[in-house]
Amino acid sequence: MSNILILTGAGISAESGLGTFRDKDGLWAQYDLEDVATPEGFQRNPRLVHNFYNARRDNCLNATPNAAHSALARLQDGHPGTVTIVTQNVDDLHERGGARDVIHMHGSLLGALCARCETRWPAPREMGALDPCPNCNLPATRPDIVWFGEMPYCMDDIYDVLAHADLFVAIGTSGNVYPAAGFVTQARQSDIPTLELNLEPSDTISAFDEARFGPASEVVPAWVAEWVAA
C-alpha cells in the first residue's frame, strides 16, 4: 500500500491537553457553539469570539506534541509511499511533532483572516475586534478558522488524494462532523481499505474494515511500528 491518507481529529491532541467538543469540563463546554463558531456569532459579538479563540490559541501554544503526533511524522519519513495527513484540528501539533505538508481543512489557530478582503497573515498570540487588516486596514480581523456553515479548506485536494489512496485511516475523530465524516464511505465505495484508531468507536465505526481502540499515544505508535522501524 503505497499511498496512505490519514484523517485526524481532536482525539489525537487530547493527551496533549487540548480538549475535544465532548469534554464536559473543557473550554467548549463554557460556550454556546452558535456564539463562537459561526459567522453569525462573530457578527453579533466579535469580542466574545476573539476572547474564545485567544484562549484556545494560548492553550495550543502551551501544549506539546504527544507520541501519536511523533509517530505519524516517523511514518511520513519512513514509508516508501506517500503519507498525507489531513486534520480537522486547528492546532499545530502535527507540524511541531515533525509532520510535513499537513492539510488543515478547518483552518488554524495560528492564522488570521480579514472578513472583508480575505487577506491572511500569521496570528498574534492575542487578537481583538478592532485589529486592522494589514491589507485593507479595516477592523475585520477574524481567526482563520472554518466555522459551522462554512466550506472546509482544500476539499478538491483532499478528494484527489483520497481517490488515489491505497489505505484510509481515521485517528481520534468522532465521525459526526461532515464532510470529513463521509470520507470513510467514499473510501469504501472505491474499495479502499479503511482503519479506525480511536479511544472509543466513532459514529461511523460500522463503515470501517478494521478498528483498534485505546489512547492515541499508544495505538498510533503501535500501528506505525508495523510499517516502519522505530
XYZ file of C-alpha atoms in Angstrom, residues 4-225:
222
model
C -1.892 6.385 2.823
C -4.415 9.097 3.672
C -4.728 9.831 7.392
C -7.566 11.913 8.831
C -7.009 13.143 12.372
C -9.461 14.659 14.820
C -9.441 16.129 18.302
C -8.672 12.785 19.919
C -5.076 12.811 18.712
C -4.401 16.063 20.569
C -6.428 15.303 23.706
C -3.445 13.790 25.522
C -1.524 16.996 24.829
C -4.085 18.852 26.912
C -6.279 20.171 24.104
C -9.898 19.322 24.827
C -12.497 17.911 22.452
C -16.067 19.050 21.846
C -17.259 16.232 24.068
C -15.248 17.164 27.163
C -17.773 18.012 29.876
C -15.472 20.445 31.675
C -13.458 21.716 28.726
C -13.306 25.131 27.109
C -16.033 24.292 24.599
C -18.479 23.436 27.383
C -18.314 27.029 28.628
C -19.691 28.484 25.394
C -22.609 28.072 23.018
C -21.252 26.973 19.640
C -23.685 29.324 17.907
C -21.945 32.212 19.644
C -18.304 31.340 18.994
C -18.172 29.003 15.997
C -20.455 30.583 13.384
C -20.148 33.641 11.123
C -23.367 34.946 12.666
C -21.907 34.697 16.162
C -18.875 36.673 15.040
C -21.099 39.378 13.565
C -23.075 39.627 16.805
C -20.174 39.717 19.212
C -16.662 39.688 17.687
C -15.083 40.431 21.062
C -16.529 37.264 22.594
C -15.304 35.207 19.625
C -11.801 36.669 19.815
C -11.636 36.035 23.565
C -12.616 32.409 22.976
C -10.009 31.820 20.281
C -7.347 33.746 22.172
C -7.845 31.234 24.996
C -7.689 28.313 22.556
C -4.568 29.751 20.914
C -2.909 30.153 24.298
C -3.729 26.520 25.144
C -2.316 25.430 21.800
C 0.945 27.330 22.175
C 1.454 25.910 25.665
C 0.786 22.323 24.545
C 3.389 19.886 23.283
C 3.050 17.101 20.690
C 2.492 13.621 22.050
C 3.691 10.212 20.895
C 0.910 9.929 18.316
C 1.977 13.103 16.518
C 5.604 11.984 16.506
C 4.669 8.524 15.231
C 2.863 9.943 12.201
C 5.916 12.062 11.409
C 8.033 8.874 11.520
C 5.583 7.217 9.168
C 5.957 10.080 6.702
C 9.733 9.784 6.909
C 9.967 6.002 6.760
C 7.168 4.878 4.465
C 8.282 4.449 0.837
C 4.977 5.763 -0.495
C 3.084 8.961 0.225
C 1.557 9.673 3.625
C -0.880 12.586 3.549
C -2.185 13.945 6.849
C -5.498 15.788 6.734
C -6.526 17.195 10.088
C -9.749 18.577 11.457
C -7.694 20.117 14.252
C -6.729 23.777 14.298
C -3.587 23.295 16.407
C -0.064 22.931 15.006
C 0.963 19.840 16.966
C 1.393 17.729 13.839
C 3.937 20.193 12.497
C 5.718 20.550 15.826
C 5.773 16.754 16.024
C 7.719 16.677 12.763
C 4.988 16.126 10.151
C 5.184 17.834 6.754
C 2.628 19.427 4.464
C -0.345 18.879 6.772
C -3.698 19.858 5.269
C -5.712 21.858 7.827
C -9.224 21.505 6.487
C -10.714 23.554 9.343
C -8.084 26.293 9.382
C -5.534 27.181 12.035
C -5.429 28.991 15.363
C -2.123 30.448 14.226
C -3.700 32.221 11.262
C -5.631 35.474 10.938
C -8.131 36.266 8.186
C -9.751 39.508 7.071
C -13.521 39.045 6.907
C -13.717 41.741 4.221
C -10.858 41.232 1.741
C -9.852 37.646 2.756
C -6.182 38.537 3.281
C -4.393 36.010 5.506
C -1.438 36.550 7.841
C 0.145 34.932 10.938
C -1.992 35.491 14.013
C -0.508 37.200 17.065
C -0.967 35.448 20.390
C -3.941 37.724 21.093
C -6.299 39.255 18.552
C -9.016 41.840 19.094
C -12.184 43.016 17.404
C -10.618 46.328 16.377
C -7.389 44.918 14.939
C -6.939 46.323 11.411
C -6.298 44.144 8.384
C -2.743 44.722 7.101
C -4.095 44.913 3.549
C -7.342 46.917 3.617
C -6.856 48.426 7.100
C -10.467 47.673 8.088
C -11.202 46.325 11.601
C -12.440 42.994 10.220
C -9.821 40.614 11.629
C -11.114 37.137 12.486
C -9.431 33.813 13.271
C -8.612 31.792 10.156
C -10.954 29.048 11.345
C -13.658 27.277 9.354
C -16.861 27.802 11.315
C -20.103 25.853 11.114
C -21.840 26.731 7.871
C -18.569 27.461 6.043
C -16.826 25.272 3.473
C -13.711 23.464 4.756
C -10.428 24.264 3.047
C -8.682 22.263 0.325
C -11.586 19.913 -0.369
C -10.633 19.372 -4.015
C -7.101 18.444 -2.961
C -8.379 16.099 -0.247
C -10.761 14.268 -2.578
C -7.986 13.917 -5.135
C -5.680 12.337 -2.532
C -8.500 10.074 -1.342
C -9.210 8.928 -4.896
C -5.598 7.747 -5.219
C -5.222 6.297 -1.714
C -4.433 2.648 -1.026
C -5.416 2.967 2.648
C -7.631 5.394 4.587
C -7.008 5.789 8.320
C -9.086 7.897 10.725
C -7.492 8.752 14.071
C -9.246 10.325 17.046
C -12.259 11.638 15.170
C -15.864 11.391 16.362
C -17.324 10.759 12.929
C -20.132 13.283 13.379
C -18.746 16.337 11.552
C -19.204 16.446 7.791
C -17.784 16.413 5.195
C -14.876 14.646 6.950
C -17.220 12.027 8.396
C -18.086 10.987 4.860
C -14.525 10.209 3.778
C -14.714 6.618 5.014
C -17.866 5.974 2.967
C -16.209 7.314 -0.158
C -13.162 5.145 0.529
C -15.337 2.046 0.922
C -17.176 2.828 -2.318
C -13.786 2.923 -4.054
C -12.704 -0.384 -2.445
C -10.008 1.367 -0.404
C -9.219 -0.444 2.884
C -10.189 1.564 5.973
C -8.919 1.618 9.546
C -10.091 3.494 12.631
C -7.734 4.227 15.535
C -9.687 5.777 18.367
C -10.249 5.906 22.097
C -13.756 4.540 21.533
C -15.893 3.682 18.493
C -16.859 6.668 16.362
C -20.307 7.339 14.931
C -19.100 5.844 11.625
C -17.445 2.738 13.078
C -19.624 0.372 11.017
C -18.083 1.734 7.802
C -14.522 0.718 8.736
C -12.906 -2.570 7.789
C -10.803 -2.638 10.955
C -10.625 -0.713 14.228
C -8.262 -0.521 17.172
C -9.118 1.255 20.403
C -7.074 2.915 23.120
C -5.263 6.174 23.850
C -3.797 7.743 20.714
C -0.339 7.832 22.287
C -0.461 4.032 22.448
C -2.445 2.777 19.462
C -0.951 5.128 16.867
C 2.738 4.340 17.605
C 1.894 0.617 17.745
C 0.258 0.789 14.319
C 3.090 2.875 12.835
C 5.614 0.353 14.154
